Amino acid sequence: MNHNLITKIALFGLLLNGFYSNAQKTNLKVNIANSITKIQPTMYGVFFEDINFAADGGLYAEMIKNRSFEFENPLMGWSQPNSDRHSFNTQSGIATTIKVIENKTNLNFCRVVVKDDKGYQIINEGFRGMGIKKDAKYNLSLKAANHDGAIKQINIQFIDKNGKTVGETTIVPLSSDWKNYTAQLTATQTEAKAQLKITFKGTGTIDLDMISLFPEDTWKNRKNGMRKDIVQLLYDLKPGFLRFPGGCIVEGKTLAQRYQWKKTVGDIETRETLINRWNTEFSHKLAPDYFQTFGIGFFEYFQLSEDIGAQPLPILSCGMACQFNTGELVPMEDLDPYVQDALDLIEFANGSVETPWGKIRSEMGHPKPFNLKFIGVGNEQWGPAYIERYKVFEKAIKSKYPNITIVSGAGPFPEGDYFEYGMKELKKLNAEIVDEHYYKNPKWFRENATRYDSYDRKGPKIFAGEYAAQSVAIASPDNKNNWECAFSEAAFMTGLERNAEVVHLTSYAPLMAHEEAWQWTPDMIWFNNLEAYGSANYYVQKIFSTNKGTDLLSITKDGKAVTGQNDLYATAAKDSNTKEVIVKLVNTKSDTQSVEVDLNGDKLASKGTLVTLVSANLDDENSFANPKKISPTEKEFKLNGKKAQLTLPAYSVTVLKLKMK
Ligand code: AHR
């Protein structure tokens, strides 16, 4: 072949290449000058639910399970390895529990009879073990009554899985009456599955209660507080709100088992332990040792909201037990105490220290109001029974507290009879914010980015209160927090943001799960007793939440919103505080995509930032071994004129941030 011909073929090839790449390039237009609507500061929040050991055994740093012997089986979590309870003569001691009926909320204590010096011991197993870290300090407290003074010393030791002592301390129980004692242990090695062993010097009888153990190193160094690593993950999300305490936990399987906030405030010891409704919910994931001590109660939730800069959003029972369980209803004529709970909660959060409930808040250490703005009535209720009860709450709350915004609910599903009925009735009632839930497959999320485009702008605002892509099926124990689920949620979230005029609050659910004690998956954050990590879904939430902006801008392809054409989703916003334009792009295709974003309407600096969240495979996941496998990377971005040229990797979420001049 002669030289000329080769050059011609090569040139033709180049032209062809150029033709194809131009043809494949997607052109998007952003109008910076025109703010379409405000993006609410509450747009991206977190939904805390006491499921999967999220409170006791999770966020609450208490390491002793069943510290006050109030579980249904009062010695659950405690063992006595060298006490043979069946052969009275050979045992070296015995622990039993005694119920004091007049003690209404902390009924039981533990009576230990030490019979000889053969080393009788009681051991607490923790929440699937106790995570201890070398050289870290742990604060122990207990109550004891040493009746005849025969027990000379209580020895307290961390033991590892082989029974070796890995930290110890002692207490001398001087008083024959109930008295509080404290001591500190330092761990001599890091151990994921430590336990706490208690032995005694002397023989005789001693009563014990509230045996409690916390790491010294807690969030904000609060005594007996929350796990620092977990709260840090929440804090890093910069959430706009914190919804608590659930979920179905609010409703209870029966009304007696509903969440009653008044029983969760005040002295920790008087907070009545309750069986957790997730305890036996799923036969494939039984957790018979799942109880609520309410060490984290409503005061702590309000305080946590304040700590992480989130609006508190409590949800209360509306007199209906979970309709997936008993669906027990409180008769309308007996609804008053439930309504009163809502009114009193507002006083607890916002009332002056002169008011009865404001005084309790103040005595708990927070004289300043918590500035509560929202309250939720019912969780996932449906049908006329809900609407009937909601009306009563609405009337009572609005007549006393007209500035409080009420969140109502449209039931557990995003479509169907329950949803249609609930929405129709709530619209008639001019409901302010309606909570919608969707646990669907990843494809549904990709296909529903336009869900809110058709919502009435004058109707109720939307709280997308519980959503998560399910890789297998709702409530399947095989669901994974995989990359396909995460980027599909991101695609959907562009639709939430693009409809910021209607959608005011959104949250992934559930928030967290203990690696060995979960009931529901997927979950945004996974933890064990030593560590916690954010899933891929966590980083999707983070990338949206920390780049939400204050004003929605239009971003279009051929004059239309970008809602999945060619597997591309996009949204744009302006942040009037940081003076930035933010473009979010989600490529759900298995190939890279070239995109040109034409930014008009204002001058932009030539340097910006490009944040990318990407992973090669649909089933990639983060894990304890590789917690940041899927996490954002940042690099500098150069803008030439008004056009941003981007190559979006396959299966990726990209955020482009450009400073306005
Ligand atoms: O998040 C798990 C459960 O899903 C919630 O408790 C409930 O509201 C929903 O059905």
mmCIF file of C-alpha atoms in Angstrom, residues 276-617:
data_model
loop_
_atom_site.group_PDB
_atom_site.id
_atom_site.type_symbol
_atom_site.label_atom_id
_atom_site.label_comp_id
_atom_site.label_asym_id
_atom_site.label_seq_id
_atom_site.Cartn_x
_atom_site.Cartn_y
_atom_site.Cartn_z
ATOM 1 C CA ASN A 276 -38.276 -4.794 71.008
ATOM 2 C CA ARG A 277 -40.916 -5.526 68.362
ATOM 3 C CA TRP A 278 -38.201 -6.819 66.004
ATOM 4 C CA ASN A 279 -37.297 -9.456 68.600
ATOM 5 C CA THR A 280 -39.287 -12.223 66.940
ATOM 6 C CA GLU A 281 -40.684 -10.482 63.853
ATOM 7 C CA PHE A 282 -38.852 -12.617 61.309
ATOM 8 C CA SER A 283 -38.579 -16.324 61.989
ATOM 9 C CA HIS A 284 -35.484 -16.417 59.758
ATOM 10 C CA LYS A 285 -33.834 -13.757 61.901
ATOM 11 C CA LEU A 286 -34.876 -14.267 65.482
ATOM 12 C CA ALA A 287 -33.328 -12.011 68.115
ATOM 13 C CA PRO A 288 -34.957 -13.101 71.369
ATOM 14 C CA ASP A 289 -32.468 -10.993 73.310
ATOM 15 C CA TYR A 290 -33.541 -7.718 71.668
ATOM 16 C CA PHE A 291 -34.980 -5.340 74.265
ATOM 17 C CA GLN A 292 -35.218 -1.598 74.674
ATOM 18 C CA THR A 293 -33.692 -0.190 77.866
ATOM 19 C CA PHE A 294 -34.284 3.332 76.552
ATOM 20 C CA GLY A 295 -30.782 4.402 77.573
ATOM 21 C CA ILE A 296 -31.314 6.411 74.430
ATOM 22 C CA GLY A 297 -34.689 8.004 74.959
ATOM 23 C CA PHE A 298 -36.343 11.105 73.563
ATOM 24 C CA PHE A 299 -34.043 13.539 75.393
ATOM 25 C CA GLU A 300 -31.029 11.809 73.875
ATOM 26 C CA TYR A 301 -32.604 11.820 70.403
ATOM 27 C CA PHE A 302 -33.237 15.552 70.651
ATOM 28 C CA GLN A 303 -29.693 16.085 71.859
ATOM 29 C CA LEU A 304 -28.305 13.961 69.041
ATOM 30 C CA SER A 305 -30.309 15.991 66.516
ATOM 31 C CA GLU A 306 -28.769 19.145 67.910
ATOM 32 C CA ASP A 307 -25.276 17.630 67.900
ATOM 33 C CA ILE A 308 -25.414 16.686 64.243
ATOM 34 C CA GLY A 309 -27.138 19.894 63.150
ATOM 35 C CA ALA A 310 -30.399 18.150 62.219
ATOM 36 C CA GLN A 311 -34.000 19.198 62.792
ATOM 37 C CA PRO A 312 -35.573 16.733 65.241
ATOM 38 C CA LEU A 313 -38.497 14.832 63.736
ATOM 39 C CA PRO A 314 -40.195 12.591 66.298
ATOM 40 C CA ILE A 315 -42.937 10.222 65.154
ATOM 41 C CA LEU A 316 -45.598 9.192 67.652
ATOM 42 C CA SER A 317 -48.162 6.439 67.965
ATOM 43 C CA CYS A 318 -51.606 7.545 66.838
ATOM 44 C CA GLY A 319 -53.391 4.803 68.741
ATOM 45 C CA MET A 320 -52.918 2.090 66.131
ATOM 46 C CA ALA A 321 -50.635 -0.904 66.641
ATOM 47 C CA CYS A 322 -48.694 -2.151 63.614
ATOM 48 C CA GLN A 323 -51.211 -3.216 60.984
ATOM 49 C CA PHE A 324 -48.835 -5.931 59.774
ATOM 50 C CA ASN A 325 -49.222 -7.441 63.268
ATOM 51 C CA THR A 326 -52.308 -7.024 65.474
ATOM 52 C CA GLY A 327 -53.562 -3.717 64.077
ATOM 53 C CA GLU A 328 -54.992 -3.104 67.548
ATOM 54 C CA LEU A 329 -56.928 0.162 67.702
ATOM 55 C CA VAL A 330 -57.520 2.437 70.601
ATOM 56 C CA PRO A 331 -61.232 3.364 70.608
ATOM 57 C CA MET A 332 -61.838 6.963 69.540
ATOM 58 C CA GLU A 333 -63.237 7.838 72.969
ATOM 59 C CA ASP A 334 -59.936 6.704 74.549
ATOM 60 C CA LEU A 335 -57.630 8.556 72.174
ATOM 61 C CA ASP A 336 -57.009 11.536 74.465
ATOM 62 C CA PRO A 337 -53.892 10.239 76.248
ATOM 63 C CA TYR A 338 -52.246 9.629 72.871
ATOM 64 C CA VAL A 339 -53.040 13.156 71.735
ATOM 65 C CA GLN A 340 -51.870 14.504 75.071
ATOM 66 C CA ASP A 341 -48.543 12.690 74.549
ATOM 67 C CA ALA A 342 -48.069 14.692 71.350
ATOM 68 C CA LEU A 343 -48.918 18.006 73.011
ATOM 69 C CA ASP A 344 -46.692 17.245 75.976
ATOM 70 C CA LEU A 345 -43.855 16.274 73.661
ATOM 71 C CA ILE A 346 -43.981 19.690 72.041
ATOM 72 C CA GLU A 347 -43.857 21.228 75.500
ATOM 73 C CA PHE A 348 -40.967 18.933 76.446
ATOM 74 C CA ALA A 349 -39.033 20.067 73.381
ATOM 75 C CA ASN A 350 -39.956 23.735 73.213
ATOM 76 C CA GLY A 351 -41.647 24.779 76.463
ATOM 77 C CA SER A 352 -40.064 27.222 78.881
ATOM 78 C CA VAL A 353 -38.447 25.824 82.001
ATOM 79 C CA GLU A 354 -41.529 27.008 83.897
ATOM 80 C CA THR A 355 -43.766 24.478 82.133
ATOM 81 C CA PRO A 356 -44.024 20.973 83.625
ATOM 82 C CA TRP A 357 -42.387 19.226 80.672
ATOM 83 C CA GLY A 358 -39.954 22.049 79.916
ATOM 84 C CA LYS A 359 -38.824 21.712 83.519
ATOM 85 C CA ILE A 360 -38.062 18.020 83.034
ATOM 86 C CA ARG A 361 -36.021 18.839 79.906
ATOM 87 C CA SER A 362 -34.162 21.477 81.878
ATOM 88 C CA GLU A 363 -33.471 19.109 84.759
ATOM 89 C CA MET A 364 -32.063 16.648 82.260
ATOM 90 C CA GLY A 365 -29.488 19.265 81.298
ATOM 91 C CA HIS A 366 -31.051 21.265 78.467
ATOM 92 C CA PRO A 367 -32.785 24.421 79.697
ATOM 93 C CA LYS A 368 -32.772 25.872 76.203
ATOM 94 C CA PRO A 369 -35.600 24.626 73.968
ATOM 95 C CA PHE A 370 -34.787 22.109 71.264
ATOM 96 C CA ASN A 371 -36.672 24.167 68.690
ATOM 97 C CA LEU A 372 -38.900 21.365 67.467
ATOM 98 C CA LYS A 373 -40.644 22.233 64.207
ATOM 99 C CA PHE A 374 -42.082 18.908 63.014
ATOM 100 C CA ILE A 375 -44.061 16.123 64.584
ATOM 101 C CA GLY A 376 -45.165 12.869 62.936
ATOM 102 C CA VAL A 377 -48.550 11.274 63.630
ATOM 103 C CA GLY A 378 -48.417 7.512 63.087
ATOM 104 C CA ASN A 379 -45.873 5.558 61.098
ATOM 105 C CA GLU A 380 -47.193 3.334 58.345
ATOM 106 C CA GLN A 381 -50.899 3.413 59.058
ATOM 107 C CA TRP A 382 -53.588 2.936 56.478
ATOM 108 C CA GLY A 383 -57.343 3.038 56.045
ATOM 109 C CA PRO A 384 -60.196 5.090 57.522
ATOM 110 C CA ALA A 385 -59.107 4.294 61.104
ATOM 111 C CA TYR A 386 -55.965 6.329 60.493
ATOM 112 C CA ILE A 387 -57.651 9.296 58.894
ATOM 113 C CA GLU A 388 -60.192 9.408 61.719
ATOM 114 C CA ARG A 389 -57.438 9.502 64.328
ATOM 115 C CA TYR A 390 -55.184 11.826 62.357
ATOM 116 C CA LYS A 391 -57.973 14.444 62.285
ATOM 117 C CA VAL A 392 -58.144 14.488 66.087
ATOM 118 C CA PHE A 393 -54.379 14.922 66.410
ATOM 119 C CA GLU A 394 -54.311 17.599 63.766
ATOM 120 C CA LYS A 395 -57.030 19.642 65.447
ATOM 121 C CA ALA A 396 -55.425 19.421 68.887
ATOM 122 C CA ILE A 397 -51.875 20.154 67.723
ATOM 123 C CA LYS A 398 -52.781 23.015 65.415
ATOM 124 C CA SER A 399 -55.024 24.732 67.945
ATOM 125 C CA LYS A 400 -52.295 24.759 70.574
ATOM 126 C CA TYR A 401 -49.194 24.912 68.380
ATOM 127 C CA PRO A 402 -50.131 26.379 64.977
ATOM 128 C CA ASN A 403 -46.475 26.662 63.932
ATOM 129 C CA ILE A 404 -45.663 23.003 64.322
ATOM 130 C CA THR A 405 -45.702 21.184 60.987
ATOM 131 C CA ILE A 406 -47.455 17.827 61.091
ATOM 132 C CA VAL A 407 -46.170 14.838 59.157
ATOM 133 C CA SER A 408 -48.846 12.314 58.239
ATOM 134 C CA GLY A 409 -48.396 8.993 56.425
ATOM 135 C CA ALA A 410 -49.647 7.348 53.245
ATOM 136 C CA GLY A 411 -49.086 3.771 54.432
ATOM 137 C CA PRO A 412 -46.383 1.242 53.682
ATOM 138 C CA PHE A 413 -46.542 1.169 49.887
ATOM 139 C CA PRO A 414 -45.969 3.821 47.206
ATOM 140 C CA GLU A 415 -49.017 2.766 45.172
ATOM 141 C CA GLY A 416 -52.155 0.671 45.495
ATOM 142 C CA ASP A 417 -55.383 1.011 47.429
ATOM 143 C CA TYR A 418 -53.943 1.966 50.809
ATOM 144 C CA PHE A 419 -51.781 4.622 49.205
ATOM 145 C CA GLU A 420 -54.493 6.018 46.915
ATOM 146 C CA TYR A 421 -57.001 6.217 49.736
ATOM 147 C CA GLY A 422 -54.567 7.781 52.213
ATOM 148 C CA MET A 423 -53.342 10.375 49.727
ATOM 149 C CA LYS A 424 -56.843 11.298 48.613
ATOM 150 C CA GLU A 425 -58.051 11.811 52.193
ATOM 151 C CA LEU A 426 -54.937 13.621 53.341
ATOM 152 C CA LYS A 427 -55.173 15.978 50.382
ATOM 153 C CA LYS A 428 -58.765 16.767 51.308
ATOM 154 C CA LEU A 429 -57.550 17.607 54.796
ATOM 155 C CA ASN A 430 -54.812 19.884 53.423
ATOM 156 C CA ALA A 431 -52.191 17.756 55.147
ATOM 157 C CA GLU A 432 -48.888 19.611 55.268
ATOM 158 C CA ILE A 433 -46.387 16.798 54.738
ATOM 159 C CA VAL A 434 -47.121 13.203 53.781
ATOM 160 C CA ASP A 435 -44.636 10.400 54.420
ATOM 161 C CA GLU A 436 -44.219 7.871 51.570
ATOM 162 C CA HIS A 437 -42.263 4.615 51.796
ATOM 163 C CA TYR A 438 -40.753 2.509 49.054
ATOM 164 C CA TYR A 439 -38.716 -0.638 49.313
ATOM 165 C CA LYS A 440 -38.430 -1.693 45.670
ATOM 166 C CA ASN A 441 -35.999 -3.320 43.295
ATOM 167 C CA PRO A 442 -33.182 -1.211 41.765
ATOM 168 C CA LYS A 443 -34.919 -1.056 38.393
ATOM 169 C CA TRP A 444 -37.974 0.530 39.998
ATOM 170 C CA PHE A 445 -35.747 3.274 41.372
ATOM 171 C CA ARG A 446 -34.237 3.938 37.954
ATOM 172 C CA GLU A 447 -37.664 3.953 36.341
ATOM 173 C CA ASN A 448 -39.299 6.230 38.883
ATOM 174 C CA ALA A 449 -37.096 9.298 38.740
ATOM 175 C CA THR A 450 -40.125 11.112 37.325
ATOM 176 C CA ARG A 451 -42.459 10.035 40.141
ATOM 177 C CA TYR A 452 -42.941 13.520 41.521
ATOM 178 C CA ASP A 453 -43.015 15.432 38.225
ATOM 179 C CA SER A 454 -46.781 15.129 38.154
ATOM 180 C CA TYR A 455 -47.460 15.830 41.843
ATOM 181 C CA ASP A 456 -49.715 18.773 42.523
ATOM 182 C CA ARG A 457 -47.523 21.724 43.498
ATOM 183 C CA LYS A 458 -50.350 23.006 45.695
ATOM 184 C CA GLY A 459 -50.938 19.668 47.439
ATOM 185 C CA PRO A 460 -49.183 18.246 50.497
ATOM 186 C CA LYS A 461 -45.407 18.338 50.566
ATOM 187 C CA ILE A 462 -43.694 14.966 50.475
ATOM 188 C CA PHE A 463 -41.451 13.238 52.961
ATOM 189 C CA ALA A 464 -39.804 10.320 51.150
ATOM 190 C CA GLY A 465 -39.362 8.890 54.607
ATOM 191 C CA GLU A 466 -38.229 5.324 54.014
ATOM 192 C CA TYR A 467 -36.649 4.042 50.859
ATOM 193 C CA ALA A 468 -33.962 1.608 49.837
ATOM 194 C CA ALA A 469 -33.420 -0.500 46.742
ATOM 195 C CA GLN A 470 -33.818 -4.199 47.550
ATOM 196 C CA SER A 471 -31.453 -6.411 45.570
ATOM 197 C CA VAL A 472 -33.619 -9.524 46.095
ATOM 198 C CA ALA A 473 -37.000 -8.635 47.604
ATOM 199 C CA ILE A 474 -38.419 -6.621 50.476
ATOM 200 C CA ALA A 475 -37.384 -8.056 53.847
ATOM 201 C CA SER A 476 -35.299 -10.788 52.201
ATOM 202 C CA PRO A 477 -32.296 -11.671 54.373
ATOM 203 C CA ASP A 478 -30.285 -11.980 51.142
ATOM 204 C CA ASN A 479 -30.597 -8.317 50.167
ATOM 205 C CA LYS A 480 -27.247 -6.613 49.700
ATOM 206 C CA ASN A 481 -26.030 -3.041 49.952
ATOM 207 C CA ASN A 482 -24.572 -3.409 46.495
ATOM 208 C CA TRP A 483 -23.492 -0.817 43.989
ATOM 209 C CA GLU A 484 -26.426 -1.390 41.649
ATOM 210 C CA CYS A 485 -28.843 -0.591 44.479
ATOM 211 C CA ALA A 486 -26.826 2.464 45.477
ATOM 212 C CA PHE A 487 -26.502 4.097 42.056
ATOM 213 C CA SER A 488 -30.142 3.290 41.267
ATOM 214 C CA GLU A 489 -31.097 5.203 44.415
ATOM 215 C CA ALA A 490 -28.882 8.044 43.180
ATOM 216 C CA ALA A 491 -30.755 8.066 39.861
ATOM 217 C CA PHE A 492 -34.044 8.237 41.758
ATOM 218 C CA MET A 493 -32.709 10.959 44.060
ATOM 219 C CA THR A 494 -32.111 13.264 41.101
ATOM 220 C CA GLY A 495 -35.898 13.070 40.711
ATOM 221 C CA LEU A 496 -36.430 13.938 44.381
ATOM 222 C CA GLU A 497 -34.145 16.934 44.057
ATOM 223 C CA ARG A 498 -35.594 18.063 40.725
ATOM 224 C CA ASN A 499 -38.968 18.129 42.489
ATOM 225 C CA ALA A 500 -37.737 20.064 45.505
ATOM 226 C CA GLU A 501 -40.835 22.214 45.256
ATOM 227 C CA VAL A 502 -42.870 19.201 46.413
ATOM 228 C CA VAL A 503 -40.337 16.939 48.092
ATOM 229 C CA HIS A 504 -39.169 18.549 51.324
ATOM 230 C CA LEU A 505 -37.620 15.687 53.257
ATOM 231 C CA THR A 506 -36.047 12.364 52.263
ATOM 232 C CA SER A 507 -34.304 9.542 54.126
ATOM 233 C CA TYR A 508 -32.863 6.103 53.393
ATOM 234 C CA ALA A 509 -34.058 3.278 55.648
ATOM 235 C CA PRO A 510 -33.130 1.525 57.808
ATOM 236 C CA LEU A 511 -30.166 3.499 59.029
ATOM 237 C CA MET A 512 -27.961 0.913 60.694
ATOM 238 C CA ALA A 513 -27.404 -2.702 61.590
ATOM 239 C CA HIS A 514 -25.210 -4.824 63.836
ATOM 240 C CA GLU A 515 -23.185 -7.256 61.744
ATOM 241 C CA GLU A 516 -24.316 -10.207 63.855
ATOM 242 C CA ALA A 517 -27.643 -9.075 65.236
ATOM 243 C CA TRP A 518 -29.629 -7.629 62.378
ATOM 244 C CA GLN A 519 -33.182 -8.431 61.349
ATOM 245 C CA TRP A 520 -33.509 -6.317 58.201
ATOM 246 C CA THR A 521 -31.169 -5.714 55.321
ATOM 247 C CA PRO A 522 -30.056 -3.607 53.408
ATOM 248 C CA ASP A 523 -28.986 -0.910 55.867
ATOM 249 C CA MET A 524 -27.040 2.270 55.352
ATOM 250 C CA ILE A 525 -24.429 1.772 58.086
ATOM 251 C CA TRP A 526 -23.022 -1.526 59.339
ATOM 252 C CA PHE A 527 -21.254 -1.923 62.647
ATOM 253 C CA ASN A 528 -19.826 -4.567 64.913
ATOM 254 C CA ASN A 529 -18.598 -4.041 68.458
ATOM 255 C CA LEU A 530 -15.329 -2.464 67.327
ATOM 256 C CA GLU A 531 -15.968 -0.731 64.020
ATOM 257 C CA ALA A 532 -18.575 0.877 61.785
ATOM 258 C CA TYR A 533 -18.607 1.621 58.069
ATOM 259 C CA GLY A 534 -20.834 3.303 55.534
ATOM 260 C CA SER A 535 -22.253 1.199 52.710
ATOM 261 C CA ALA A 536 -22.171 2.320 49.083
ATOM 262 C CA ASN A 537 -25.687 3.643 49.741
ATOM 263 C CA TYR A 538 -24.281 5.729 52.592
ATOM 264 C CA TYR A 539 -21.879 7.427 50.203
ATOM 265 C CA VAL A 540 -24.674 8.123 47.736
ATOM 266 C CA GLN A 541 -26.606 9.792 50.554
ATOM 267 C CA LYS A 542 -23.504 11.683 51.605
ATOM 268 C CA ILE A 543 -22.649 12.935 48.152
ATOM 269 C CA PHE A 544 -26.197 14.289 47.739
ATOM 270 C CA SER A 545 -26.600 15.625 51.246
ATOM 271 C CA THR A 546 -23.292 17.464 51.396
ATOM 272 C CA ASN A 547 -23.864 18.957 47.942
ATOM 273 C CA LYS A 548 -27.527 19.786 48.039
ATOM 274 C CA GLY A 549 -27.423 23.509 47.353
ATOM 275 C CA THR A 550 -30.063 26.063 48.232
ATOM 276 C CA ASP A 551 -31.772 26.708 44.875
ATOM 277 C CA LEU A 552 -32.843 24.341 42.162
ATOM 278 C CA LEU A 553 -31.663 25.133 38.629
ATOM 279 C CA SER A 554 -32.866 23.652 35.390
ATOM 280 C CA ILE A 555 -30.709 21.135 33.587
ATOM 281 C CA THR A 556 -32.051 19.864 30.281
ATOM 282 C CA LYS A 557 -31.289 17.735 27.253
ATOM 283 C CA ASP A 558 -33.115 18.909 24.163
ATOM 284 C CA GLY A 559 -35.312 21.049 26.376
ATOM 285 C CA LYS A 560 -36.363 18.142 28.618
ATOM 286 C CA ALA A 561 -35.389 17.148 32.153
ATOM 287 C CA VAL A 562 -32.704 14.462 32.277
ATOM 288 C CA THR A 563 -34.566 11.489 33.726
ATOM 289 C CA GLY A 564 -32.931 8.391 32.317
ATOM 290 C CA GLN A 565 -32.644 9.081 28.573
ATOM 291 C CA ASN A 566 -29.669 7.019 27.483
ATOM 292 C CA ASP A 567 -29.316 5.899 31.132
ATOM 293 C CA LEU A 568 -28.382 9.383 32.231
ATOM 294 C CA TYR A 569 -29.938 11.286 35.143
ATOM 295 C CA ALA A 570 -29.078 14.822 36.161
ATOM 296 C CA THR A 571 -29.989 17.635 38.467
ATOM 297 C CA ALA A 572 -28.476 21.058 39.044
ATOM 298 C CA ALA A 573 -28.493 23.470 41.943
ATOM 299 C CA LYS A 574 -26.922 26.652 43.164
ATOM 300 C CA ASP A 575 -25.654 27.135 46.687
ATOM 301 C CA SER A 576 -26.078 30.732 47.716
ATOM 302 C CA ASN A 577 -23.955 30.206 50.834
ATOM 303 C CA THR A 578 -20.899 28.692 49.177
ATOM 304 C CA LYS A 579 -21.558 30.522 45.891
ATOM 305 C CA GLU A 580 -21.328 27.376 43.847
ATOM 306 C CA VAL A 581 -23.134 25.733 40.995
ATOM 307 C CA ILE A 582 -23.559 22.008 41.594
ATOM 308 C CA VAL A 583 -24.352 19.528 38.849
ATOM 309 C CA LYS A 584 -25.141 15.919 39.765
ATOM 310 C CA LEU A 585 -24.953 13.285 37.050
ATOM 311 C CA VAL A 586 -25.746 9.614 37.356
ATOM 312 C CA ASN A 587 -24.682 7.226 34.609
ATOM 313 C CA THR A 588 -26.462 3.892 35.058
ATOM 314 C CA LYS A 589 -25.077 2.499 31.804
ATOM 315 C CA SER A 590 -22.407 -0.187 31.558
ATOM 316 C CA ASP A 591 -20.321 2.154 29.330
ATOM 317 C CA THR A 592 -18.721 5.523 29.795
ATOM 318 C CA GLN A 593 -20.693 8.509 28.566
ATOM 319 C CA SER A 594 -19.354 11.803 27.227
ATOM 320 C CA VAL A 595 -21.308 14.766 28.415
ATOM 321 C CA GLU A 596 -20.978 18.443 27.664
ATOM 322 C CA VAL A 597 -22.665 20.741 30.146
ATOM 323 C CA ASP A 598 -23.359 24.200 28.858
ATOM 324 C CA LEU A 599 -23.568 26.582 31.815
ATOM 325 C CA ASN A 600 -25.238 29.892 31.052
ATOM 326 C CA GLY A 601 -26.467 32.855 33.006
ATOM 327 C CA ASP A 602 -23.539 33.767 35.259
ATOM 328 C CA LYS A 603 -19.766 33.862 35.296
ATOM 329 C CA LEU A 604 -17.950 30.860 36.689
ATOM 330 C CA ALA A 605 -14.392 30.417 37.911
ATOM 331 C CA SER A 606 -12.244 28.280 35.671
ATOM 332 C CA LYS A 607 -11.335 25.841 38.437
ATOM 333 C CA GLY A 608 -13.856 23.570 40.089
ATOM 334 C CA THR A 609 -14.104 20.208 41.820
ATOM 335 C CA LEU A 610 -15.199 16.880 40.435
ATOM 336 C CA VAL A 611 -16.435 14.291 42.921
ATOM 337 C CA THR A 612 -16.900 10.773 41.602
ATOM 338 C CA LEU A 613 -18.439 7.706 43.168
ATOM 339 C CA VAL A 614 -17.929 4.640 41.013
ATOM 340 C CA SER A 615 -17.416 0.914 41.094
ATOM 341 C CA ALA A 616 -16.907 -1.515 38.254
ATOM 342 C CA ASN A 617 -19.395 -4.226 39.200
#
